[in-house]
CSV table of C-alpha atoms in Angstrom, one decimal:
chain,number,residue,atom,x,y,z
A,1,ARG,CA,95.5,241.7,101.7
A,2,SER,CA,91.9,240.5,101.5
A,3,HIS,CA,92.8,237.0,100.4
A,4,PRO,CA,93.6,235.6,104.2
A,5,ARG,CA,90.5,236.9,105.5
A,6,SER,CA,88.2,235.8,102.8
A,7,ILE,CA,89.5,232.3,102.8
A,8,LYS,CA,89.3,232.3,106.6
A,9,HIS,CA,85.6,233.7,106.6
A,10,ILE,CA,84.8,230.6,104.3
A,11,PHE,CA,86.1,227.9,106.4
A,12,ASP,CA,84.7,229.6,109.5
A,13,LYS,CA,81.1,229.7,108.0
A,14,LEU,CA,81.1,226.2,107.0
A,15,ASP,CA,82.6,224.7,110.0
A,16,SER,CA,80.1,226.7,112.2
A,17,GLN,CA,77.1,225.2,110.1
A,18,GLY,CA,78.7,221.7,110.4
A,19,ALA,CA,78.1,221.4,106.6
A,20,GLU,CA,79.6,218.6,104.7
A,21,TYR,CA,81.8,220.0,101.8
A,22,SER,CA,84.3,219.9,99.5
A,23,ILE,CA,86.5,222.6,97.9
A,24,LYS,CA,88.5,222.9,94.8
A,25,VAL,CA,90.9,225.9,93.6
A,26,THR,CA,92.3,226.8,90.5
A,27,TYR,CA,94.7,229.7,89.7
A,28,LEU,CA,95.5,231.0,86.0
A,29,GLU,CA,97.5,233.5,84.5
A,30,LEU,CA,96.5,235.6,81.6
A,31,TYR,CA,100.0,237.0,79.9
A,32,ASN,CA,99.8,238.5,76.5
A,33,GLU,CA,96.5,237.5,75.9
A,34,GLU,CA,97.4,233.6,76.4
A,35,ILE,CA,96.0,231.8,79.5
A,36,THR,CA,98.3,229.5,81.5
A,37,ASP,CA,98.0,227.4,84.6
A,38,LEU,CA,99.8,228.2,87.8
A,39,LEU,CA,99.1,225.2,89.7
A,40,ALA,CA,100.4,223.0,86.7
A,41,PRO,CA,103.0,220.4,88.0
A,42,ASP,CA,106.6,221.8,88.2
A,43,ASP,CA,108.0,219.2,86.0
A,44,ILE,CA,105.8,220.8,83.0
A,45,LEU,CA,106.4,224.4,84.0
A,46,LEU,CA,110.3,223.7,84.4
A,47,SER,CA,110.4,222.0,81.3
A,48,ALA,CA,112.5,223.2,77.9
A,49,GLU,CA,109.2,223.7,76.4
A,50,PRO,CA,107.4,227.1,76.8
A,51,LYS,CA,104.4,227.1,79.0
A,52,LYS,CA,101.4,225.6,77.3
A,53,ALA,CA,98.6,228.1,76.6
A,54,LEU,CA,95.1,226.9,77.6
A,55,ALA,CA,92.1,227.1,75.6
A,56,LEU,CA,89.0,229.3,76.8
A,57,MET,CA,85.7,227.9,75.6
A,58,GLU,CA,82.1,228.7,75.8
A,59,ASP,CA,80.2,226.4,78.3
A,60,GLY,CA,76.8,226.7,76.6
A,61,LYS,CA,75.5,228.5,79.4
A,62,GLY,CA,76.5,232.0,78.5
A,63,GLY,CA,79.7,231.3,80.6
A,64,VAL,CA,83.2,230.3,79.7
A,65,ILE,CA,85.6,227.6,80.8
A,66,VAL,CA,89.1,226.9,80.6
A,67,ARG,CA,89.9,223.6,79.2
A,68,GLY,CA,92.8,221.8,80.9
A,69,LEU,CA,93.2,223.7,84.0
A,70,GLU,CA,94.4,221.9,87.0
A,71,GLU,CA,92.0,221.5,90.1
A,72,GLU,CA,93.6,221.2,93.5
A,73,VAL,CA,91.4,219.9,96.3
A,74,VAL,CA,92.0,221.4,99.8
A,75,ASN,CA,91.0,220.8,103.2
A,76,ASN,CA,91.7,223.9,105.2
A,77,SER,CA,92.7,227.5,104.8
A,78,SER,CA,96.3,226.4,105.1
A,79,ASP,CA,96.3,224.3,102.1
A,80,ILE,CA,94.8,227.3,99.9
A,81,PHE,CA,97.8,229.6,101.4
A,82,THR,CA,100.1,227.1,100.3
A,83,LEU,CA,98.7,227.1,96.5
A,84,LEU,CA,98.4,230.8,96.7
A,85,GLU,CA,102.3,231.3,97.3
A,86,ARG,CA,103.2,228.5,94.9
A,87,GLY,CA,101.2,230.0,91.9
A,88,SER,CA,102.3,233.4,92.9
A,89,ALA,CA,105.7,232.4,92.6
A,90,LYS,CA,105.3,231.4,89.0
A,91,ARG,CA,103.6,234.8,88.0
A,92,ARG,CA,105.4,236.7,85.6
A,93,THR,CA,106.9,239.9,87.1
A,94,ALA,CA,109.7,242.2,86.4
A,95,GLU,CA,111.5,245.4,87.8
A,96,THR,CA,110.6,248.8,86.1
A,97,MET,CA,111.5,252.3,86.9
A,98,LEU,CA,108.4,252.6,88.6
A,99,ASN,CA,108.2,249.1,90.5
A,100,LYS,CA,110.9,246.9,91.6
A,101,GLN,CA,108.4,243.8,91.1
A,102,SER,CA,105.8,244.9,88.7
A,103,SER,CA,103.3,242.2,87.6
A,104,ARG,CA,103.2,241.5,83.6
A,105,SER,CA,100.0,239.8,83.8
A,106,HIS,CA,96.6,239.4,85.3
A,107,SER,CA,95.5,236.3,87.5
A,108,ILE,CA,92.3,234.7,88.7
A,109,PHE,CA,92.2,232.6,91.8
A,110,THR,CA,89.1,230.6,91.9
A,111,ILE,CA,87.7,228.8,94.9
A,112,THR,CA,84.7,226.2,93.9
A,113,ILE,CA,82.7,225.0,97.0
A,114,HIS,CA,80.1,222.0,97.0
A,115,VAL,CA,78.1,221.6,100.1
A,116,ARG,CA,75.7,218.8,100.5
A,117,GLU,CA,72.2,219.2,101.9
A,118,SER,CA,69.2,217.0,102.7
A,119,THR,CA,65.6,218.1,102.2
A,120,PRO,CA,62.8,217.1,104.6
A,121,GLU,CA,62.0,214.5,102.3
A,122,GLY,CA,65.5,212.9,102.4
A,123,VAL,CA,66.6,214.0,98.9
A,124,GLU,CA,70.0,214.6,99.0
A,125,LEU,CA,70.9,218.1,97.2
A,126,VAL,CA,74.2,219.8,96.6
A,127,LYS,CA,74.7,223.5,96.5
A,128,CYS,CA,77.8,224.9,94.4
A,129,GLY,CA,79.2,228.5,94.8
A,130,LYS,CA,82.3,230.1,93.5
A,131,LEU,CA,84.6,232.9,94.8
A,132,ASN,CA,86.9,234.5,92.0
A,133,LEU,CA,90.1,236.6,93.5
A,134,VAL,CA,91.2,238.6,90.6
A,135,ASP,CA,94.4,240.7,90.6
A,136,LEU,CA,94.5,242.6,87.6
A,137,ALA,CA,98.0,244.1,86.5
A,138,GLY,CA,98.1,248.1,86.6
A,139,SER,CA,98.0,250.1,83.6
A,140,GLU,CA,101.6,251.4,82.8
A,141,CYS,CA,102.9,254.4,81.1
A,142,ILE,CA,105.9,253.0,78.8
A,143,GLY,CA,107.7,256.3,78.8
A,144,ARG,CA,107.9,256.6,82.6
A,145,SER,CA,108.2,253.1,83.3
A,146,GLY,CA,111.3,252.7,80.9
A,147,ALA,CA,109.9,249.3,79.3
A,148,LYS,CA,111.6,248.4,76.2
A,149,ASP,CA,111.3,245.4,73.7
A,150,GLY,CA,109.6,242.6,75.3
A,151,ARG,CA,108.7,244.4,78.4
A,152,ALA,CA,107.1,247.1,76.2
A,153,ARG,CA,105.0,244.5,74.4
A,154,GLU,CA,104.0,243.2,77.8
A,155,ALA,CA,102.7,246.9,78.8
A,156,GLY,CA,100.9,247.2,75.6
A,157,GLU,CA,99.0,244.0,76.1
A,158,ILE,CA,98.0,244.9,79.6
A,159,ASN,CA,96.9,248.4,78.5
A,160,LYS,CA,94.8,247.0,75.8
A,161,SER,CA,93.1,244.4,77.8
A,162,LEU,CA,92.4,247.3,80.6
A,163,LEU,CA,91.4,249.5,77.7
A,164,THR,CA,88.9,246.7,76.6
A,165,LEU,CA,87.5,246.3,80.3
A,166,GLY,CA,87.1,250.0,80.4
A,167,ARG,CA,85.0,250.0,77.6
A,168,VAL,CA,83.0,247.2,78.7
A,169,ILE,CA,82.3,249.1,81.8
A,170,THR,CA,81.7,252.2,79.8
A,171,ALA,CA,79.1,250.1,77.7
A,172,LEU,CA,77.5,248.5,80.7
A,173,VAL,CA,77.0,252.0,82.8
A,174,ASP,CA,75.7,253.9,79.7
A,175,HIS,CA,73.2,250.9,78.7
A,176,THR,CA,74.4,250.7,75.2
A,177,GLY,CA,73.4,248.0,72.8
A,178,HIS,CA,76.4,246.1,72.1
A,179,ILE,CA,78.9,245.1,75.0
A,180,PRO,CA,82.3,244.5,73.6
A,181,TYR,CA,83.0,241.3,76.0
A,182,ARG,CA,84.6,239.2,73.0
A,183,ASP,CA,87.2,241.6,72.3
A,184,SER,CA,89.7,240.7,75.2
A,185,LYS,CA,90.0,237.3,77.1
A,186,LEU,CA,90.0,239.3,80.4
A,187,THR,CA,86.5,240.5,79.6
A,188,ARG,CA,85.5,237.2,78.7
A,189,LEU,CA,86.9,235.7,81.7
A,190,LEU,CA,85.2,238.4,83.8
A,191,ARG,CA,81.7,238.4,81.8
A,192,ASP,CA,79.9,237.1,84.9
A,193,SER,CA,81.3,239.6,87.1
A,194,LEU,CA,80.5,242.6,85.0
A,195,GLY,CA,76.8,243.0,84.7
A,196,GLY,CA,76.4,239.2,85.3
A,197,ARG,CA,74.8,236.9,88.1
A,198,THR,CA,77.4,237.4,90.6
A,199,LYS,CA,78.4,240.0,93.5
A,200,THR,CA,81.6,241.7,92.5
A,201,CYS,CA,83.6,243.8,94.9
A,202,ILE,CA,86.4,246.0,93.5
A,203,ILE,CA,89.6,247.2,95.4
A,204,ALA,CA,91.4,250.0,93.7
A,205,THR,CA,95.1,250.5,94.7
A,206,VAL,CA,96.2,253.9,94.6
A,207,SER,CA,99.5,256.1,95.7
A,208,PRO,CA,99.7,259.2,97.9
A,209,VAL,CA,102.7,260.1,96.1
A,210,ALA,CA,102.3,263.3,93.9
A,211,LEU,CA,104.3,261.8,91.1
A,212,CYS,CA,101.5,259.3,90.6
A,213,LEU,CA,98.6,261.8,90.9
A,214,GLU,CA,97.7,260.9,87.3
A,215,GLU,CA,97.4,257.3,87.8
A,216,THR,CA,95.7,257.8,91.3
A,217,LEU,CA,92.9,259.7,89.5
A,218,ASN,CA,92.7,257.5,86.7
A,219,THR,CA,91.9,254.6,88.9
A,220,LEU,CA,89.5,256.3,91.0
A,221,GLU,CA,87.5,257.3,88.0
A,222,TYR,CA,87.9,253.6,86.8
A,223,ALA,CA,86.6,252.3,89.8
A,224,GLN,CA,83.7,255.1,90.1
A,225,ARG,CA,82.5,253.8,86.8
A,226,ALA,CA,82.8,250.1,87.5
A,227,LYS,CA,80.7,250.8,90.6
A,228,ASN,CA,77.6,251.9,88.9
A,229,ILE,CA,77.4,248.6,87.2
A,230,LYS,CA,74.2,246.8,88.0
A,231,ASN,CA,74.7,243.1,88.5
A,232,LYS,CA,71.9,240.5,89.2
A,233,PRO,CA,73.2,238.2,91.7
A,234,GLU,CA,71.4,234.9,91.9
A,235,VAL,CA,71.3,232.3,94.9
A,236,ASN,CA,73.8,229.5,94.4
A,237,GLN,CA,72.0,226.7,92.3
A,238,ARG,CA,71.0,223.3,94.0
A,239,THR,CA,71.3,220.4,92.2
A,240,THR,CA,70.6,216.7,93.3
A,241,LYS,CA,73.5,214.4,94.0
A,242,SER,CA,72.6,211.8,91.2
A,243,LYS,CA,72.4,214.9,88.8
A,244,LEU,CA,75.8,215.8,89.6
A,245,LEU,CA,77.3,212.4,89.5
A,246,LYS,CA,75.7,212.1,86.2
A,247,ASP,CA,77.3,215.1,84.9
A,248,MET,CA,80.9,214.3,86.3
A,249,ALA,CA,80.7,210.9,84.6
A,250,GLY,CA,79.8,212.6,81.2
A,251,GLU,CA,82.8,214.8,81.8
A,252,VAL,CA,85.0,211.9,82.7
A,253,GLU,CA,84.1,210.4,79.3
A,254,LYS,CA,84.6,213.2,77.2
A,255,LEU,CA,88.2,213.4,78.9
A,256,LYS,CA,88.9,210.0,78.2
A,257,GLN,CA,87.7,210.6,74.6
A,258,GLU,CA,90.0,213.6,74.1
A,259,LEU,CA,93.0,211.5,75.8
A,260,LYS,CA,92.3,208.7,73.2
A,261,ALA,CA,92.4,211.5,70.3
A,262,GLN,CA,95.4,212.9,71.6
A,263,ARG,CA,97.1,209.6,71.9
A,264,GLU,CA,96.3,208.2,68.3
A,265,LYS,CA,97.1,211.5,66.6
A,266,ASP,CA,94.8,210.8,63.7
A,267,GLY,CA,94.5,214.0,61.8
A,268,VAL,CA,92.7,216.8,63.8
A,269,HIS,CA,93.0,215.9,67.6
A,270,LEU,CA,89.2,216.1,68.3
A,271,THR,CA,86.8,213.4,69.2
A,272,VAL,CA,84.1,212.9,66.5
A,273,GLN,CA,81.4,214.1,68.7
A,274,GLN,CA,83.4,217.6,69.1
A,275,HIS,CA,83.9,217.7,65.4
A,276,GLU,CA,80.3,217.0,64.8
A,277,ASN,CA,79.4,219.7,67.5
A,278,LEU,CA,81.8,222.2,65.7
A,279,LEU,CA,80.1,221.3,62.3
A,280,ARG,CA,76.8,222.1,63.8
A,281,GLN,CA,78.0,225.3,65.1
A,282,VAL,CA,79.1,226.1,61.7
A,283,GLN,CA,76.1,225.2,60.0
A,284,SER,CA,73.7,227.1,62.8
A,285,LEU,CA,76.1,230.3,62.0
A,286,THR,CA,75.9,229.9,58.1
A,287,ASP,CA,71.9,229.6,58.8
A,288,LEU,CA,71.8,232.5,61.0
A,289,ILE,CA,73.8,234.5,58.3
A,290,GLY,CA,71.6,233.6,55.7
A,291,GLN,CA,68.6,234.6,57.6
A,292,ASN,CA,70.0,237.8,58.4
A,293,THR,CA,70.8,238.5,54.6
A,294,ASP,CA,67.5,237.6,53.6
A,295,GLU,CA,66.0,240.2,56.3
A,296,LEU,CA,68.6,242.9,55.2
A,297,GLU,CA,67.4,242.1,51.3
A,298,GLN,CA,63.8,242.4,52.4
A,299,ARG,CA,64.6,246.0,54.2
A,300,ALA,CA,66.5,247.0,51.3
A,301,GLU,CA,63.5,246.4,48.8
A,302,GLU,CA,61.1,248.1,51.4
A,303,ILE,CA,63.5,251.1,51.7
A,304,LYS,CA,63.6,251.1,47.9
A,305,GLN,CA,59.7,251.3,47.6
A,306,LEU,CA,59.4,254.1,50.3
A,307,ASN,CA,61.9,256.1,48.4
A,308,GLU,CA,59.6,255.7,45.3
A,309,GLN,CA,56.7,256.8,47.4
A,310,VAL,CA,58.4,259.8,48.7
A,311,GLU,CA,59.4,260.6,45.1
A,312,THR,CA,55.7,260.3,43.9
A,313,PHE,CA,54.4,262.4,46.7
A,314,SER,CA,57.3,265.0,46.1
A,315,GLY,CA,56.2,265.0,42.1
A,316,GLN,CA,52.5,265.4,43.4
A,317,LEU,CA,53.1,268.4,45.9
A,318,ASP,CA,55.4,270.2,43.2
A,319,GLU,CA,52.3,269.9,40.7
A,320,MET,CA,49.7,270.9,43.3
A,321,THR,CA,52.1,273.9,44.3
A,322,LYS,CA,52.3,275.2,40.6
A,323,GLU,CA,48.6,275.0,40.1
A,324,ARG,CA,48.0,276.9,43.4
A,325,ASP,CA,50.5,279.6,42.3
A,326,ALA,CA,49.0,279.5,38.5
């Protein structure tokens, strides 16, 4: 596995620099197009109620965030390995005719690092970086795996999300105008890794067994196409300590408002600010639709006028042809 080596490298690098840093991790599972938290407290996961699906929201910067995802602070690689094992034990797996422990979901383990630096002028800066470790469930031939009922639905959802991922990869490689990121939660989560601002490494798992030749060839073709995607990595953003604290204070205040709205349970469980933001977004989209409709009507009128001109020119050409033949 690459996880232990990459995690060990992070701590070795930070310790060798003598950096002052903090590290937080999250671990989510995408199962049947629903996101759940693999690091949620055990009393929640073991309750009689089903796992609570988390909402995927736009962050206003071209990316997405998962609302309500548990963040765990870690101090060393052992802490991370413990959380990885704890979360992995909660992932949904099942036995099929092809695999005794087949993953029935995708998962993303995210490591977020904040490093404190100081400029020669004495200004404190905070540099932030992320590492996403993504484990994709493999595509599955339902006929060969023997999946039935619920297992067949799981396989269908896995194949559907991987198919959407394949279409996104193809669109990026072929430079088509529309990239269907929004067709799947998986592609929305991986948007920055696919043609975005990050460095992306893909490890393709294949089998030497002749029985799996078709799957091996498909996987290698998949990886080869993904390899041709051109990302535009950006240097980790630096921000002042005061700005970071201000952002964190704003986030805490937002969470307090959301908690208050949940406790009061007064109508829709949204804060006034959230409701106003939604109304503004709806109004903005309505205005945009109106503008596009006006432009379409204008273009339709222009096309109509051009058609009339073509008909006029065609008539004149016919008359000139008849005069010439006479």
